[in-house]
Coordinates of C-alpha atoms in Angstrom, one line a residue:
X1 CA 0.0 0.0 0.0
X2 CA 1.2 3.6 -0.4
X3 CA 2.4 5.1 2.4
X4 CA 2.6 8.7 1.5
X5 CA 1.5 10.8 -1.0
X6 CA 0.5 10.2 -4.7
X7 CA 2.8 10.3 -7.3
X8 CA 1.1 13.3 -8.9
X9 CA 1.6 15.4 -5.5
X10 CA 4.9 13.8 -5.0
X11 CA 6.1 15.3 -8.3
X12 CA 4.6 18.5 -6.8
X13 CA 5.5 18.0 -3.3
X14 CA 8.3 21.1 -2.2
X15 CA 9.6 20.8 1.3
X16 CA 9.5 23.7 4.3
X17 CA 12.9 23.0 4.8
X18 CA 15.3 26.2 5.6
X19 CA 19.1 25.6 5.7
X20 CA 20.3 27.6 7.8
X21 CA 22.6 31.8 7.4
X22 CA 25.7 29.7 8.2
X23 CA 25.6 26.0 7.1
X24 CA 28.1 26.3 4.0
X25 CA 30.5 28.2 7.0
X26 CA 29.7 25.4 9.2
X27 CA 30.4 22.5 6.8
X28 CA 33.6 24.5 5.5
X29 CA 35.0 25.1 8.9
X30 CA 34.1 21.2 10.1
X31 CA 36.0 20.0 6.7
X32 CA 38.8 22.5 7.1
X33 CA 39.2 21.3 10.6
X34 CA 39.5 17.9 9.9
X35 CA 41.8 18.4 7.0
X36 CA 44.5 19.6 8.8
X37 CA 44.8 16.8 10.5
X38 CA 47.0 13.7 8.9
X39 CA 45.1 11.6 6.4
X40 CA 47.7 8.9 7.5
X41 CA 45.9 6.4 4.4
X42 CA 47.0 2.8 5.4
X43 CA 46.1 0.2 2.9
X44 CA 47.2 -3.5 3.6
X45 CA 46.5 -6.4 1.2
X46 CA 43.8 -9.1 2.4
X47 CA 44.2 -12.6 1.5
X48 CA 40.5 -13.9 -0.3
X49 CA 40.6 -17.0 -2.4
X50 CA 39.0 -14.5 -4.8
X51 CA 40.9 -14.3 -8.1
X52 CA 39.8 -11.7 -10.1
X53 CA 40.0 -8.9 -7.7
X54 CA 42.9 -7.8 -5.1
X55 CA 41.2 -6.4 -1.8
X56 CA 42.6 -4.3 0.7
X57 CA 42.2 -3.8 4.2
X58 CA 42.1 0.4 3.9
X59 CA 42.1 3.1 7.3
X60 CA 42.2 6.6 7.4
X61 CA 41.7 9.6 10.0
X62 CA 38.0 10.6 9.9
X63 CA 36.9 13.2 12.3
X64 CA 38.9 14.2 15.1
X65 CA 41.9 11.9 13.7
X66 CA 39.7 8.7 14.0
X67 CA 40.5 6.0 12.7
X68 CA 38.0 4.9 9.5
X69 CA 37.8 1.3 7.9
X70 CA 36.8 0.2 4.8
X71 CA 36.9 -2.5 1.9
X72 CA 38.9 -1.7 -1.2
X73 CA 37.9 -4.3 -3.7
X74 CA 40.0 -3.8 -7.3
X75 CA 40.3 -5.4 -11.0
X76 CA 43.7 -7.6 -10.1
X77 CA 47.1 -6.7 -10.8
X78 CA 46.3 -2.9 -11.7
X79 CA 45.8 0.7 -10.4
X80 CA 44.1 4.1 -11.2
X81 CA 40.6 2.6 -12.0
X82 CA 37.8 5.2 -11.2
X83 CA 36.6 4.9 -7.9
X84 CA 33.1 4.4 -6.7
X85 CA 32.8 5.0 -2.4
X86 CA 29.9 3.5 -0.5
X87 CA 28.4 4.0 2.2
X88 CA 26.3 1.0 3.9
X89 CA 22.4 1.5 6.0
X90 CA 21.4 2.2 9.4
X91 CA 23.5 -0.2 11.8
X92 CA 24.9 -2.1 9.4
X93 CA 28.5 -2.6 8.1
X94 CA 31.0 -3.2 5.8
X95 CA 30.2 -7.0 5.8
X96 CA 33.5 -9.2 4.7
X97 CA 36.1 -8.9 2.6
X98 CA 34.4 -11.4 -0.3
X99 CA 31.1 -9.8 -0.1
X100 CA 30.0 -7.1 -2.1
X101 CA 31.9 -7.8 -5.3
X102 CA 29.9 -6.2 -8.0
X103 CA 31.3 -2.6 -8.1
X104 CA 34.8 -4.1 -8.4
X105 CA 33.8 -6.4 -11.3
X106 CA 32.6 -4.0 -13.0
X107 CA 36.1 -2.3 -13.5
X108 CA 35.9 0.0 -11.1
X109 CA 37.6 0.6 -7.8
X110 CA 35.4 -0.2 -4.7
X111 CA 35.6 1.6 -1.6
X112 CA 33.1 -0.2 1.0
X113 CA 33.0 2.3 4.0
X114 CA 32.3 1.3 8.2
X115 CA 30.6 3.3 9.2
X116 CA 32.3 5.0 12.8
X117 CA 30.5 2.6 15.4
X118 CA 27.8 0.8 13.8
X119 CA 27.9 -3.0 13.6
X120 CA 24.1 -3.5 14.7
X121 CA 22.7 -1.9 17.3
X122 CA 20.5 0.9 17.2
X123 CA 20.6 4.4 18.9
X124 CA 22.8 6.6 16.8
X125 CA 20.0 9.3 15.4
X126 CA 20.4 10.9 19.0
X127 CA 23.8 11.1 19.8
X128 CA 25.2 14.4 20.7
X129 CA 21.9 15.3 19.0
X130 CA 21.4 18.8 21.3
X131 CA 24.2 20.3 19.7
X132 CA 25.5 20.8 16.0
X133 CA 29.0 20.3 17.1
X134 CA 28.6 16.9 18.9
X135 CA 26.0 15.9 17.0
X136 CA 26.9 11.8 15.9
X137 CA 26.3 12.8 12.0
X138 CA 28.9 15.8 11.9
X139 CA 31.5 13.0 12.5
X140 CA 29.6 10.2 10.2
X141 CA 29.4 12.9 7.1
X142 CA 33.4 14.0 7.5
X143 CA 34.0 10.6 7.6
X144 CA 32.6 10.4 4.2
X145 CA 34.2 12.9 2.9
X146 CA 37.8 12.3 4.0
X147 CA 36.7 8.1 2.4
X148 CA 36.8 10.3 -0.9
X149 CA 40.2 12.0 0.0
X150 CA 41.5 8.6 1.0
X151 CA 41.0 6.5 -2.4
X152 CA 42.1 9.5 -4.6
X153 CA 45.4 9.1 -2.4
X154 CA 45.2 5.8 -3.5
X155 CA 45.3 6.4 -6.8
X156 CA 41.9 7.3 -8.1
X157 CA 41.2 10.6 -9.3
X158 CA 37.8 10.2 -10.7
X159 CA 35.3 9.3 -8.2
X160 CA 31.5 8.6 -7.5
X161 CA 29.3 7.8 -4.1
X162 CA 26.2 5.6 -3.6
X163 CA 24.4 4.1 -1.1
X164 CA 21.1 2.9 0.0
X165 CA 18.9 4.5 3.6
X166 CA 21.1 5.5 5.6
X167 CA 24.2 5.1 2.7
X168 CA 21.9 7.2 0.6
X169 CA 21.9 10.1 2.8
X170 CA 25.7 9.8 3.4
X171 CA 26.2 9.8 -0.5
X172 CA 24.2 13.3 -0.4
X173 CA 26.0 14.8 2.1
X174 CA 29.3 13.9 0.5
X175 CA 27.9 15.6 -2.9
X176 CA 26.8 18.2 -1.3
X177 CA 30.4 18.9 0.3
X178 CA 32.5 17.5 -2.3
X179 CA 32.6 19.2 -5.2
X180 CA 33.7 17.4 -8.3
X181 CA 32.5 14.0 -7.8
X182 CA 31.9 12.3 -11.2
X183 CA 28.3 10.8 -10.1
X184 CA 25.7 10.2 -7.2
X185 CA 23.6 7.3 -6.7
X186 CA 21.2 7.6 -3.9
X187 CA 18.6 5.2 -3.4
X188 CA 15.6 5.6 -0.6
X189 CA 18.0 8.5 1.1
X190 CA 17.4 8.7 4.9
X191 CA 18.0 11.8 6.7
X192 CA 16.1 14.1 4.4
X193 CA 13.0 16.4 5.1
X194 CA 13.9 15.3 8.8
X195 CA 10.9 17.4 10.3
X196 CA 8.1 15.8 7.3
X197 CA 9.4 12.7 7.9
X198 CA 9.0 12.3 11.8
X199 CA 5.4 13.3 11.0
X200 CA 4.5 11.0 8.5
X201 CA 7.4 7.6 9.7
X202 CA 6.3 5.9 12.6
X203 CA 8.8 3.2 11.8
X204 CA 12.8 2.8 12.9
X205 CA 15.1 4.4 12.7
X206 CA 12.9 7.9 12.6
X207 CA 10.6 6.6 15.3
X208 CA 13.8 6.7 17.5
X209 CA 14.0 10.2 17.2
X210 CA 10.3 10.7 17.6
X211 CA 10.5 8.2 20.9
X212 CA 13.2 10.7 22.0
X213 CA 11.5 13.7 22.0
X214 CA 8.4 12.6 23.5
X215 CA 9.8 11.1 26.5
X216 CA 12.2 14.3 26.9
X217 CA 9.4 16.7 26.6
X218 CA 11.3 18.8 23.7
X219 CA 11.2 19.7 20.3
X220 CA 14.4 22.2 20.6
X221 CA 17.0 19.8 18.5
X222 CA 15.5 20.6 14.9
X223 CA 18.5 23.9 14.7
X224 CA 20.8 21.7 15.0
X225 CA 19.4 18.7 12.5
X226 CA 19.3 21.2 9.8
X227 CA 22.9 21.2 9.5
X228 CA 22.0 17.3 8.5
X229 CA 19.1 17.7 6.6
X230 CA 19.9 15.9 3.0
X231 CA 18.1 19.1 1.3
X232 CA 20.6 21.3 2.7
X233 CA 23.0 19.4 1.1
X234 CA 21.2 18.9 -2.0
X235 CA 21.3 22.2 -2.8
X236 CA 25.1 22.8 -2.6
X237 CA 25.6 19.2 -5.4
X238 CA 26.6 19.1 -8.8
X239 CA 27.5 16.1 -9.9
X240 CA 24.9 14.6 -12.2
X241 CA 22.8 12.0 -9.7
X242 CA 20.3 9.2 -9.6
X243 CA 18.0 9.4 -7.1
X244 CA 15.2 5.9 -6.5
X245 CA 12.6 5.5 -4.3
X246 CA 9.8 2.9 -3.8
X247 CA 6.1 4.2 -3.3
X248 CA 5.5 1.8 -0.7
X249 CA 8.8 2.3 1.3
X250 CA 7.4 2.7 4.8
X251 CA 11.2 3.3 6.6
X252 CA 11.9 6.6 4.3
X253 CA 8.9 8.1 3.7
X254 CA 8.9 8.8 -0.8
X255 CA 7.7 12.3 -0.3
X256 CA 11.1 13.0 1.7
X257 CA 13.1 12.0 -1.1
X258 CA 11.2 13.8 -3.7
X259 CA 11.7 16.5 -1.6
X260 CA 15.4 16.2 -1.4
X261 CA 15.3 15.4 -5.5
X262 CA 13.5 18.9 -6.1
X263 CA 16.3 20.5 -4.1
X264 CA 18.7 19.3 -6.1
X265 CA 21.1 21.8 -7.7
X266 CA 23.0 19.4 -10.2
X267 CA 21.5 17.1 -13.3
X268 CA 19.5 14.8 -11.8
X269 CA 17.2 11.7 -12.6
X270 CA 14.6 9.9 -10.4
X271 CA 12.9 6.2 -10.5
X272 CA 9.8 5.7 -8.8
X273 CA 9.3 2.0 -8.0
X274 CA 5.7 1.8 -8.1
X275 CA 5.2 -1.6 -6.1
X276 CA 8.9 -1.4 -3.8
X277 CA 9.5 -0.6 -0.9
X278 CA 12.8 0.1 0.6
X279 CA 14.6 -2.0 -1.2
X280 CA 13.4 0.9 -3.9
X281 CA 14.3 -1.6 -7.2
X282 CA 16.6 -3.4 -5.7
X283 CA 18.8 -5.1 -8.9
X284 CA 16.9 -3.8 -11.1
X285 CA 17.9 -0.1 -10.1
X286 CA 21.5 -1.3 -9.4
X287 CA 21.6 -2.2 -13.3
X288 CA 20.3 1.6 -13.8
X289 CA 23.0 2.9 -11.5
X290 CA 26.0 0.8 -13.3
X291 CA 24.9 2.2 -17.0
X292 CA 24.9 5.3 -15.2
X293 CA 28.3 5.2 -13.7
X294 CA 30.4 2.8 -16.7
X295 CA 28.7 6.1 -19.1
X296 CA 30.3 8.7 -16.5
X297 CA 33.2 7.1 -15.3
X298 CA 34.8 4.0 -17.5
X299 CA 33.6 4.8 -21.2
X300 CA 34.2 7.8 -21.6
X301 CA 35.4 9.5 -25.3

């Protein structure tokens, strides 16, 4: 069943959303910060009985000098592919080192982010969420960001992001901060139209957020989640993206995603998935987000 609007409002739909005076100093000032710190890129080779791809055990300083882990998954026996980053969902993980091996087989260089802290569990909407600068997702997005700085060091100079819920919004947020990524694929972005979707989600991971507020008697946080809100972000991107969403998706509510699609300052396509839900395609919008990114990034004139 549809859980939000129509497709003819959605196509309408325009969020309320305000970024806020200062969120381009904020995000500059929170990049610039954690820039000046040593990316210190590690990347040691993993043995997988895998023989088409090498894989690498990668870490870098995120925020605050953190250290960062991800998958890098490669064609063998070469270097300087174009890069696609991704980021995984909402208390999930990078999974294991032979999982995951489509980006990589495609020709491309795969870098399959952890994200800081999750591996299952639940809880992180609310951390540090009374204040922008401890806020959980200030640390999560910079993360993301310095992924990007971390595989050009490793040798890739063209790159593109993707991800799915939670990855979706991270991908955003990195094209809204970086700016000359190749391509964005975002499918069924989380973290977007944050104040529409507590009133329309009753479902996890928003209802955590909603579950907080209630039993804390306060509605004071939304200044600070609108230095996360994907539209903010949306509106500083220009890399050409692909944005999917399923009309039945129930976790990320569709009209929150149309709303960050509308915001969208770059080229941009959308598929509506009529009967999905989150999964919002699944394969079949994978396929649409390989043409999209072998086009961009691998067959080029």
């Amino acid at each position: 069943m549809l859980t939000d609007l129509t497709l003819d409002a959605l196509w309408e739909y325009r969020s309320t959303y305000v970024r806020p005076d200062d969120f381009d100093e904020f995000w500059d000032s929170t990049l610039a910060e954690a820039r000046s710190l040593d990316l210190a890129v590690e990347a040691v080779p993993v043995d997988t009985p895998l023989r088409t791809l090498d894989v690498y055990d990668v870490s870098f300083a995120g925020f605050g000098g953190d250290r960062i882990h991800a998958w890098l998954r490669t064609p063998k026996g070469a270097t300087g592919f174009p890069a696609v980053v991704q980021y995984h969902g909402y208390g999930g993980n990078r999974g294991s080192a032979v999982e995951n091996l489509t980006w990589a087989s495609a020709g491309f260089a795969h870098l399959q982010v952890q994200v800081r802290d999750q591996r299952g569990g639940t809880g992180f909407l609310t951390r540090g969420i009374t204040d922008r600068s401890t806020y959980f997702y200030r640390r999560v997005f910079t993360d993301a960001v310095r992924a990007i700085d971390a595989v050009r060091v490793l040798g890739s100079t063209e790159v593109a992001v993707l991800g799915n819920s939670q990855g979706g919004g991270i991908a955003l947020a990195a094209a809204g901060l970086v700016p000359d990524l190749a391509a964005v694929h975002t499918q069924a972005p989380f973290l977007c139209d944050i104040r529409r979707a507590l009133n329309v989600c009753g479902r996890p991971p928003y209802s955590e957020l909603t579950t907080y507020l209630a039993e804390n008697r306060r509605s004071d946080v939304f200044p600070a989640l609108s230095y996360f809100d994907g539209l903010g972000f949306a509106a500083r991107a220009t890399a050409p993206a692909w944005f999917s969403i399923g009309l039945m998706d129930d976790i990320v509510p569709p009209s929150t995603v149309f709303g960050a699609y509308h915001a969208y300052a770059g080229p941009k396509e959308i598929a509506v998935w009529e009967h999905s839900a989150h999964e919002a395609g699944g394969s079949d919008d994978l396929d649409i987000a390989l043409d999209a990114f072998r086009s961009r990034l691998l067959e080029k004139p």
